[in-house]
Amino acid sequence: MTRQTHPRARRAIAGPAALLFAAALLGSAAAVAQNASATPPSNEQREIDALLGQLQAVQAQLRELAEQNRALLQRQVELERRMAAAAPPAPASGTPMSVPPASAAPVSAAAAPTGSGEGPFSNVKLWGYGEVYYTRPTHDLENTQADLARAVFGIGYTFDERTEFNSEFEVEHAVASASDPGEFEVEQFYIDRQLGEAAALRAGVFLMPFGFLNEHHEPTNFYGVQRNFVETLIIPSTWREGGFNLHGDTSIGLAWNVGLTTGFDLSKWNFAPEFPLYTTALNLEDNNSAPLQASHQEMALANAQHLSQYAAIGYFGIPGLTLGGAVSTGDAVKVPAPPNAPIPGNQRVTLWEGHARWMPGRFDLAAIYAHGSISNLAVANASNPGSPNPIPSEFYGYYLQGAYTAWEQGEYRLAPFVRWERYDLGARFEGSAGPSVPSGRVPVSANPGDYGYWPIDRDRVWTVGTNFYVTPHVVFKADYQWFELNSGFTRFDLGLGLAF
């Protein structure tokens, strides 16, 4: 994308040029007056001499103002240069996003500051994003829903050229209260300190650098009304932890990120749910039913007895190509056990992923594989025989996705896509043969007459749809998702997303 000059900079550029032009005109007028002064002195000549003096004084003032304006312009350009250096790369033409290095600040943090120059808000940054869903299951029309899925607002502050603060605050499902389904949460809250040209320190609550979406999950950044299942069920986006990391990148396009963070908590695992944890595709993503969704702590009075370590690497050195991978591992808070039958050893949670993206011309091709494991679960699962929800020892998912910019005019852009993905939330179990669920139609909630089938914890999903951008910051979406095993989840979706 061609870099455009900021409107304030355009105004600053026009200022000195106009002043110098006015000074030149006054200089010409002064020259005319000097030529006229060659005639013998008279009352008219004395008036011309007085006017000449005034013109010369005004000319000197205009030149001084032009120099001051030029200095202001240079300061504006320097401030924009620093902003550009701190911000992630601009989106590439013909693609919904350009993934920055794992070391970069969140995409949303690239929003322009609310002020410029000196002033109380000159170092403040504001940004935000949100999305609205309409989802219509093709088999169970009574479960059709519309939802303000999330509204997120961010605020940042630049202390100096090496130190900045970023934060994001999210409201989910429009209303957050004890009797409503919504939540209010702090999604990010951290300090970045640049240590040198190639490394920075981050401390606080931050997003984990896994996959395509976890750090860059604004609705303008992905295809489809909702986020894919691999990066919500296996990688528990939006996945945030408390801790610190070191991150940086090199001149050859290699980015790295290593950190020490809070970990997972298995002590609250629900082995005996009375009803299914989810009954629709929308519930599947939202109800914390996947292993790491159910056990990550979101820095809410997080148990920090055990810490996790992670490392991520990405390569962006070839235009149009993105390669990356990450791994996290650490002991979790253990499943409770009776005092007379303690569980020996620790239960370690490990997640790793690899992803690739290639954008030749109008095409956008992507793939990801993610795999998770939890060790030492035999005793915990065996202590809960017949559970419909044992803890899996392994779970995984992957997808292949292709998109194409079919039409583009100005800021309008139409990009149809297709995605095939597979997820398995219980690929292997220790101490259990797997979920023990009832067959046939059974009550799926406490509401009288609400019957359905207990869902299968794995599936293969086709998604076909399109993103229509009216600007790079506003997108309308439509898609159709077909589920092979949980056929009742098949649905048609509409969505609106924005980011600024």
XYZ file of C-alpha atoms in Angstrom:
500
model
C 0.000 0.000 0.000
C 1.379 3.425 -0.909
C 2.177 5.486 2.142
C 0.113 8.690 2.257
C 1.104 11.931 3.914
C -0.889 12.701 7.045
C -3.411 15.584 6.554
C -1.683 17.636 9.251
C 1.579 17.203 7.399
C -0.036 18.360 4.149
C -1.234 21.496 5.895
C 2.220 22.080 7.354
C 3.820 21.641 3.928
C 1.457 24.218 2.416
C 2.248 26.756 5.150
C 5.919 27.610 4.414
C 5.366 27.507 0.657
C 2.552 30.047 0.884
C 4.553 32.292 3.190
C 7.616 32.239 0.949
C 5.430 32.989 -2.074
C 3.921 35.970 -0.254
C 7.388 37.159 0.711
C 8.481 36.921 -2.917
C 5.477 38.994 -4.033
C 6.292 41.597 -1.436
C 9.883 41.563 -2.603
C 8.738 42.265 -6.166
C 6.576 45.106 -4.906
C 9.555 46.513 -3.056
C 11.668 46.372 -6.209
C 9.011 48.285 -8.113
C 8.929 50.859 -5.361
C 12.735 51.213 -5.482
C 12.645 51.815 -9.235
C 10.005 54.453 -8.706
C 12.257 56.184 -6.149
C 14.796 57.083 -8.861
C 12.770 60.254 -9.657
C 13.384 63.512 -7.675
C 11.989 63.476 -4.098
C 8.464 64.761 -3.623
C 5.580 64.221 -1.219
C 4.529 61.227 -3.321
C 8.101 59.908 -3.205
C 8.237 60.202 0.556
C 4.991 58.196 0.795
C 6.515 55.544 -1.479
C 9.647 55.406 0.700
C 7.479 54.912 3.798
C 5.506 52.166 2.059
C 8.760 50.525 0.973
C 9.950 50.398 4.558
C 6.714 48.786 5.677
C 6.894 46.212 2.877
C 10.451 45.292 3.814
C 9.444 44.849 7.460
C 6.489 42.623 6.537
C 8.771 40.630 4.194
C 11.221 39.999 7.016
C 8.380 38.847 9.305
C 7.054 36.491 6.631
C 10.489 34.935 6.135
C 10.776 34.416 9.895
C 7.327 32.776 9.990
C 8.309 30.559 7.076
C 11.407 29.361 8.930
C 9.329 28.647 12.049
C 6.775 26.751 9.977
C 9.544 24.740 8.311
C 10.871 23.755 11.739
C 7.377 22.642 12.785
C 7.111 20.586 9.605
C 10.415 18.884 10.333
C 9.174 18.014 13.829
C 5.908 16.639 12.360
C 7.830 14.473 9.891
C 10.072 13.176 12.690
C 7.025 12.313 14.846
C 5.408 10.453 11.918
C 8.664 8.597 11.308
C 8.706 7.436 14.940
C 5.042 6.407 14.736
C 5.697 4.427 11.571
C 8.703 2.728 13.157
C 6.604 1.686 16.173
C 3.626 0.520 14.129
C 3.243 -2.843 12.332
C 3.330 -2.940 8.536
C 0.354 -1.618 6.573
C -2.006 -4.179 5.012
C -0.859 -5.446 1.656
C -3.049 -4.727 -1.356
C -5.454 -7.518 -2.200
C -5.323 -9.215 1.206
C -7.307 -8.688 4.423
C -4.171 -8.361 6.505
C -0.426 -8.397 6.453
C 0.793 -10.366 9.457
C 3.484 -8.457 11.365
C 6.333 -10.139 13.203
C 5.576 -11.777 16.521
C 7.584 -8.995 18.159
C 5.408 -6.200 16.799
C 2.776 -4.299 18.741
C -0.851 -5.297 18.132
C -2.224 -4.238 14.783
C -4.763 -2.062 16.528
C -1.989 -0.191 18.327
C -1.000 1.288 14.994
C -3.902 3.723 15.129
C -2.919 7.358 14.721
C -2.454 9.296 17.967
C -5.273 11.563 19.021
C -3.001 14.582 19.157
C 0.092 15.920 17.462
C 2.836 18.212 18.589
C 2.808 19.365 22.187
C -0.255 19.003 24.387
C -1.827 16.849 27.104
C -2.949 14.165 24.624
C -0.056 14.254 22.177
C 1.250 10.853 23.313
C -2.133 9.120 23.613
C -3.315 6.483 21.104
C -6.901 5.293 20.745
C -8.175 2.382 18.653
C -10.944 -0.177 18.612
C -12.787 -2.907 16.762
C -16.062 -4.804 16.917
C -18.247 -7.328 15.151
C -21.924 -8.211 14.809
C -23.200 -11.710 13.888
C -26.344 -13.166 12.424
C -26.238 -16.977 12.461
C -28.995 -19.239 11.145
C -28.673 -23.036 11.600
C -30.153 -24.739 8.572
C -31.697 -27.641 10.560
C -32.748 -25.905 13.792
C -34.189 -22.546 12.806
C -35.342 -21.891 16.376
C -31.652 -21.435 17.287
C -31.208 -18.504 14.882
C -29.397 -15.717 16.743
C -28.143 -12.179 16.272
C -25.364 -10.928 18.514
C -23.133 -7.947 19.112
C -20.314 -10.378 19.641
C -17.743 -7.913 20.914
C -16.864 -4.254 21.170
C -13.235 -3.565 22.019
C -11.607 -0.244 22.834
C -7.898 0.329 23.235
C -5.845 3.061 24.788
C -2.085 3.469 24.676
C 0.476 6.001 25.798
C 3.973 6.681 24.535
C 6.225 7.755 27.404
C 9.262 8.273 25.207
C 10.747 6.872 22.026
C 11.690 3.651 23.850
C 8.771 3.080 26.254
C 5.053 2.670 25.560
C 1.915 1.336 27.206
C -0.951 -0.502 25.450
C -4.268 -1.826 26.744
C -7.569 -3.205 25.420
C -10.945 -3.494 27.130
C -13.665 -5.735 25.728
C -17.419 -6.050 26.156
C -18.874 -9.304 24.803
C -22.521 -9.955 23.857
C -23.632 -6.349 24.378
C -24.590 -6.552 28.082
C -22.342 -7.663 30.937
C -24.026 -8.445 34.256
C -24.623 -11.348 36.615
C -27.880 -12.214 34.839
C -26.743 -11.651 31.249
C -24.474 -13.682 28.951
C -22.018 -10.851 28.329
C -18.619 -10.244 29.871
C -16.388 -7.242 30.445
C -12.695 -8.092 30.425
C -9.243 -6.613 30.132
C -7.717 -8.217 27.074
C -4.298 -6.545 27.139
C -2.420 -4.381 29.621
C 1.330 -4.160 29.157
C 4.454 -2.037 28.903
C 6.957 -2.316 26.037
C 10.511 -1.109 26.556
C 12.915 -1.032 23.614
C 16.272 -2.381 24.801
C 18.171 -1.874 21.545
C 17.790 -2.004 17.812
C 16.888 -5.707 17.747
C 15.211 -6.462 21.089
C 12.452 -5.192 23.391
C 11.010 -6.209 26.757
C 7.263 -6.594 27.296
C 5.678 -7.022 30.740
C 2.056 -7.257 31.873
C -0.942 -9.023 30.304
C -0.351 -9.687 26.614
C -1.501 -11.900 23.752
C 0.447 -15.051 23.030
C 2.199 -15.066 19.611
C 0.512 -18.226 18.274
C -1.024 -18.740 14.841
C -2.417 -16.064 12.567
C -5.271 -14.718 14.680
C -4.408 -14.657 18.350
C -2.472 -11.400 18.139
C -4.317 -10.059 15.084
C -7.965 -11.027 15.521
C -9.722 -7.864 14.365
C -12.626 -8.835 12.045
C -10.985 -7.084 9.095
C -8.043 -9.476 9.458
C -9.699 -12.830 8.723
C -12.038 -14.479 6.248
C -15.484 -15.583 7.370
C -18.031 -14.220 9.802
C -16.445 -15.963 12.790
C -12.923 -17.080 13.577
C -11.904 -20.519 12.389
C -12.254 -23.476 14.766
C -8.574 -24.446 14.861
C -7.610 -21.025 16.215
C -10.378 -20.975 18.793
C -10.641 -24.586 19.986
C -7.025 -25.762 19.779
C -5.287 -22.380 20.095
C -7.646 -20.730 22.610
C -7.941 -17.346 20.929
C -8.056 -14.802 22.308
C -5.306 -16.291 24.484
C -3.645 -13.918 26.900
C -1.342 -14.514 29.829
C 0.460 -12.473 32.438
C 4.242 -12.376 32.490
C 7.067 -10.938 30.467
C 8.806 -11.630 27.184
C 11.721 -10.582 25.053
C 10.990 -10.029 21.372
C 12.662 -8.606 18.319
C 13.358 -9.002 14.634
C 16.316 -8.921 12.296
C 17.136 -7.214 9.018
C 16.576 -10.461 7.093
C 12.900 -10.662 8.143
C 13.248 -13.108 11.035
C 11.191 -12.345 14.150
C 11.496 -14.048 17.523
C 9.646 -13.969 20.843
C 10.401 -15.852 24.092
C 8.648 -15.475 27.412
C 7.673 -16.692 30.875
C 3.953 -16.543 31.700
C 1.139 -17.810 33.861
C -0.175 -21.241 32.903
C -3.315 -23.387 32.903
C -5.599 -24.522 35.728
C -7.144 -28.018 35.569
C -8.511 -27.899 39.101
C -11.879 -26.504 37.950
C -12.470 -29.054 35.177
C -16.111 -30.146 34.957
C -16.129 -33.961 34.674
C -19.903 -34.272 35.111
C -21.860 -31.668 33.162
C -25.600 -32.285 33.399
C -26.154 -31.049 29.858
C -23.917 -30.739 26.800
C -21.445 -27.866 27.024
C -22.549 -26.707 23.561
C -25.421 -27.481 21.201
C -24.696 -25.154 18.262
C -21.616 -24.051 16.344
C -21.847 -20.655 18.027
C -21.880 -22.289 21.471
C -18.943 -24.438 20.457
C -16.725 -21.379 20.068
C -18.141 -19.316 22.941
C -18.763 -21.735 25.826
C -15.186 -22.595 26.861
C -15.738 -26.230 25.963
C -12.305 -26.956 24.444
C -9.461 -28.131 26.725
C -7.381 -24.942 26.777
C -10.422 -22.657 26.618
C -11.706 -24.290 29.802
C -8.417 -24.095 31.674
C -6.645 -20.858 30.732
C -6.908 -18.308 33.529
C -7.075 -14.931 31.726
C -5.039 -13.344 34.552
C -8.087 -13.271 36.848
C -6.570 -14.130 40.258
C -4.477 -16.619 38.294
C -2.822 -19.422 40.207
C 0.875 -18.775 39.588
C 2.369 -21.733 41.434
C 3.579 -23.076 38.089
C 4.738 -20.901 35.207
C 4.884 -21.739 31.525
C 7.566 -20.977 28.981
C 7.096 -20.298 25.289
C 9.075 -19.493 22.163
C 7.841 -18.247 18.793
C 9.585 -17.562 15.518
C 8.394 -16.045 12.251
C 9.892 -15.335 8.847
C 8.739 -12.415 6.651
C 11.802 -11.856 4.493
C 10.214 -12.797 1.149
C 7.400 -10.510 -0.074
C 4.063 -12.318 0.062
C 5.346 -15.228 2.175
C 4.781 -15.727 5.902
C 6.133 -18.696 7.868
C 5.941 -19.189 11.601
C 5.650 -21.504 14.551
C 5.446 -21.480 18.340
C 5.540 -23.819 21.331
C 4.401 -23.366 24.942
C 4.839 -25.786 27.826
C 4.429 -25.762 31.593
C 2.935 -27.578 34.562
C -0.744 -26.856 35.209
C -2.641 -26.542 38.458
C -3.528 -30.194 39.132
C -6.902 -31.888 39.170
C -8.018 -32.197 42.819
C -7.524 -35.590 44.435
C -8.534 -37.061 47.798
C -5.883 -36.687 50.535
C -5.604 -40.469 50.811
C -5.086 -40.892 47.044
C -2.933 -38.049 45.766
C -2.033 -37.921 42.079
C 1.709 -38.438 41.719
C 3.681 -36.086 39.496
C 2.539 -32.979 37.671
C 0.180 -32.473 34.764
C 2.015 -30.651 31.993
C 0.229 -28.733 29.236
C 2.039 -28.356 25.908
C 0.817 -26.632 22.755
C 2.691 -26.185 19.498
C 1.709 -24.908 16.073
C 3.095 -24.159 12.613
C 1.576 -21.884 9.980
C 2.283 -20.684 6.457
C 0.770 -18.093 4.169
C 1.491 -17.216 0.534
C -0.051 -14.300 -1.334
C 0.838 -14.457 -5.037
C -0.974 -11.694 -6.883
C -4.700 -11.732 -6.109
C -4.527 -15.091 -4.304
C -4.245 -15.574 -0.542
C -3.374 -19.140 0.503
C -2.948 -20.209 4.131
C -2.532 -23.330 6.255
C -2.038 -24.067 9.944
C -1.563 -27.112 12.176
C -1.878 -27.013 15.974
C -1.423 -29.831 18.485
C -1.951 -29.880 22.247
C -1.246 -32.428 24.971
C -1.776 -32.806 28.707
C 0.284 -35.395 30.577
C -0.344 -37.599 33.610
C -4.138 -37.806 33.407
C -4.710 -41.541 33.949
C -5.541 -41.296 37.643
C -7.676 -38.157 37.274
C -9.818 -39.631 34.489
C -10.049 -43.056 36.128
C -11.352 -41.352 39.265
C -14.325 -40.088 37.222
C -15.647 -43.213 35.463
C -18.452 -42.734 32.961
C -17.698 -39.045 32.559
C -19.177 -37.354 29.466
C -16.285 -34.891 29.655
C -12.941 -36.519 30.573
C -9.761 -34.484 30.088
C -8.084 -35.370 26.772
C -4.409 -36.249 26.658
C -4.117 -35.054 23.040
C -6.099 -32.737 20.792
C -5.309 -31.155 17.442
C -6.631 -29.299 14.421
C -5.594 -27.994 11.021
C -7.011 -26.130 8.052
C -6.326 -25.217 4.440
C -7.718 -21.960 3.114
C -7.754 -20.159 -0.215
C -9.091 -16.691 -1.065
C -9.086 -14.572 -4.207
C -9.634 -10.859 -4.770
C -12.299 -11.121 -7.468
C -13.067 -7.403 -7.761
C -11.430 -4.217 -6.551
C -12.222 -0.580 -7.241
C -10.876 2.187 -5.063
C -11.341 1.043 -1.477
C -14.081 -1.438 -2.408
C -12.906 -5.045 -2.564
C -14.664 -8.400 -2.911
C -12.768 -11.496 -1.745
C -14.504 -14.904 -1.883
C -12.825 -17.770 -0.011
C -13.085 -21.454 0.842
C -11.705 -23.223 3.931
C -11.546 -26.869 4.959
C -10.652 -27.616 8.551
C -10.561 -30.508 10.922
C -10.560 -30.422 14.706
C -10.450 -33.196 17.302
C -10.879 -32.188 20.941
C -10.209 -35.720 22.196
C -7.741 -37.521 19.967
C -6.444 -39.633 22.882
C -7.394 -40.199 26.520
C -5.524 -41.671 29.498
C -7.518 -43.549 32.116
C -10.680 -43.342 30.016
C -12.092 -44.766 26.799
C -13.412 -41.317 25.941
C -16.622 -39.390 26.622
C -19.520 -41.521 27.816
C -22.536 -39.767 26.318
C -26.175 -40.862 25.922
C -27.472 -41.849 22.519
C -30.563 -40.485 20.830
C -32.384 -37.279 21.654
C -31.897 -36.196 25.247
C -32.518 -33.001 27.248
C -29.813 -30.504 26.279
C -30.752 -27.728 28.698
C -32.930 -27.054 31.741
C -35.653 -25.601 29.511
C -38.670 -27.934 29.272
C -38.974 -29.618 25.884
C -35.429 -28.690 24.801
C -34.205 -31.976 23.323
C -31.318 -32.721 21.013
C -28.290 -34.895 20.402
C -25.151 -34.854 22.511
C -22.474 -33.359 20.209
C -19.415 -35.206 18.912
C -16.106 -33.667 20.041
C -14.550 -33.722 16.568
C -15.585 -32.717 13.082
C -14.612 -31.773 9.537
C -15.979 -28.421 8.400
C -16.256 -26.751 4.991
C -16.698 -22.963 4.943
C -17.507 -21.050 1.748
C -18.102 -17.318 1.815
C -16.960 -13.840 0.932
C -15.599 -10.677 2.530
C -16.749 -7.367 1.035
C -14.650 -4.391 2.112
C -16.137 -0.930 1.720
C -12.936 0.465 3.210
C -9.926 -1.392 4.654
C -11.531 -0.727 8.061
C -15.130 -1.867 7.433
C -16.136 -5.294 6.102
C -19.423 -7.082 5.415
C -19.266 -10.885 5.488
C -21.377 -13.876 4.470
C -20.591 -17.586 4.643
C -22.063 -21.075 4.734
C -20.569 -23.747 7.022
C -21.199 -27.449 6.517
C -20.375 -29.865 9.379
C -19.825 -33.504 8.423
C -20.424 -35.195 11.824
C -22.427 -32.645 13.812
C -24.781 -31.987 10.908
C -27.127 -29.969 13.116
C -24.410 -27.307 13.376
C -24.535 -26.531 9.640
C -25.395 -22.842 9.320
C -25.585 -19.658 7.257
C -23.906 -16.545 8.700
C -23.893 -12.815 8.064
C -21.541 -10.383 9.753
C -20.334 -6.814 10.054
C -16.846 -5.997 11.262
C -14.885 -2.821 11.775
C -11.513 -1.760 13.104
C -9.974 1.677 13.565
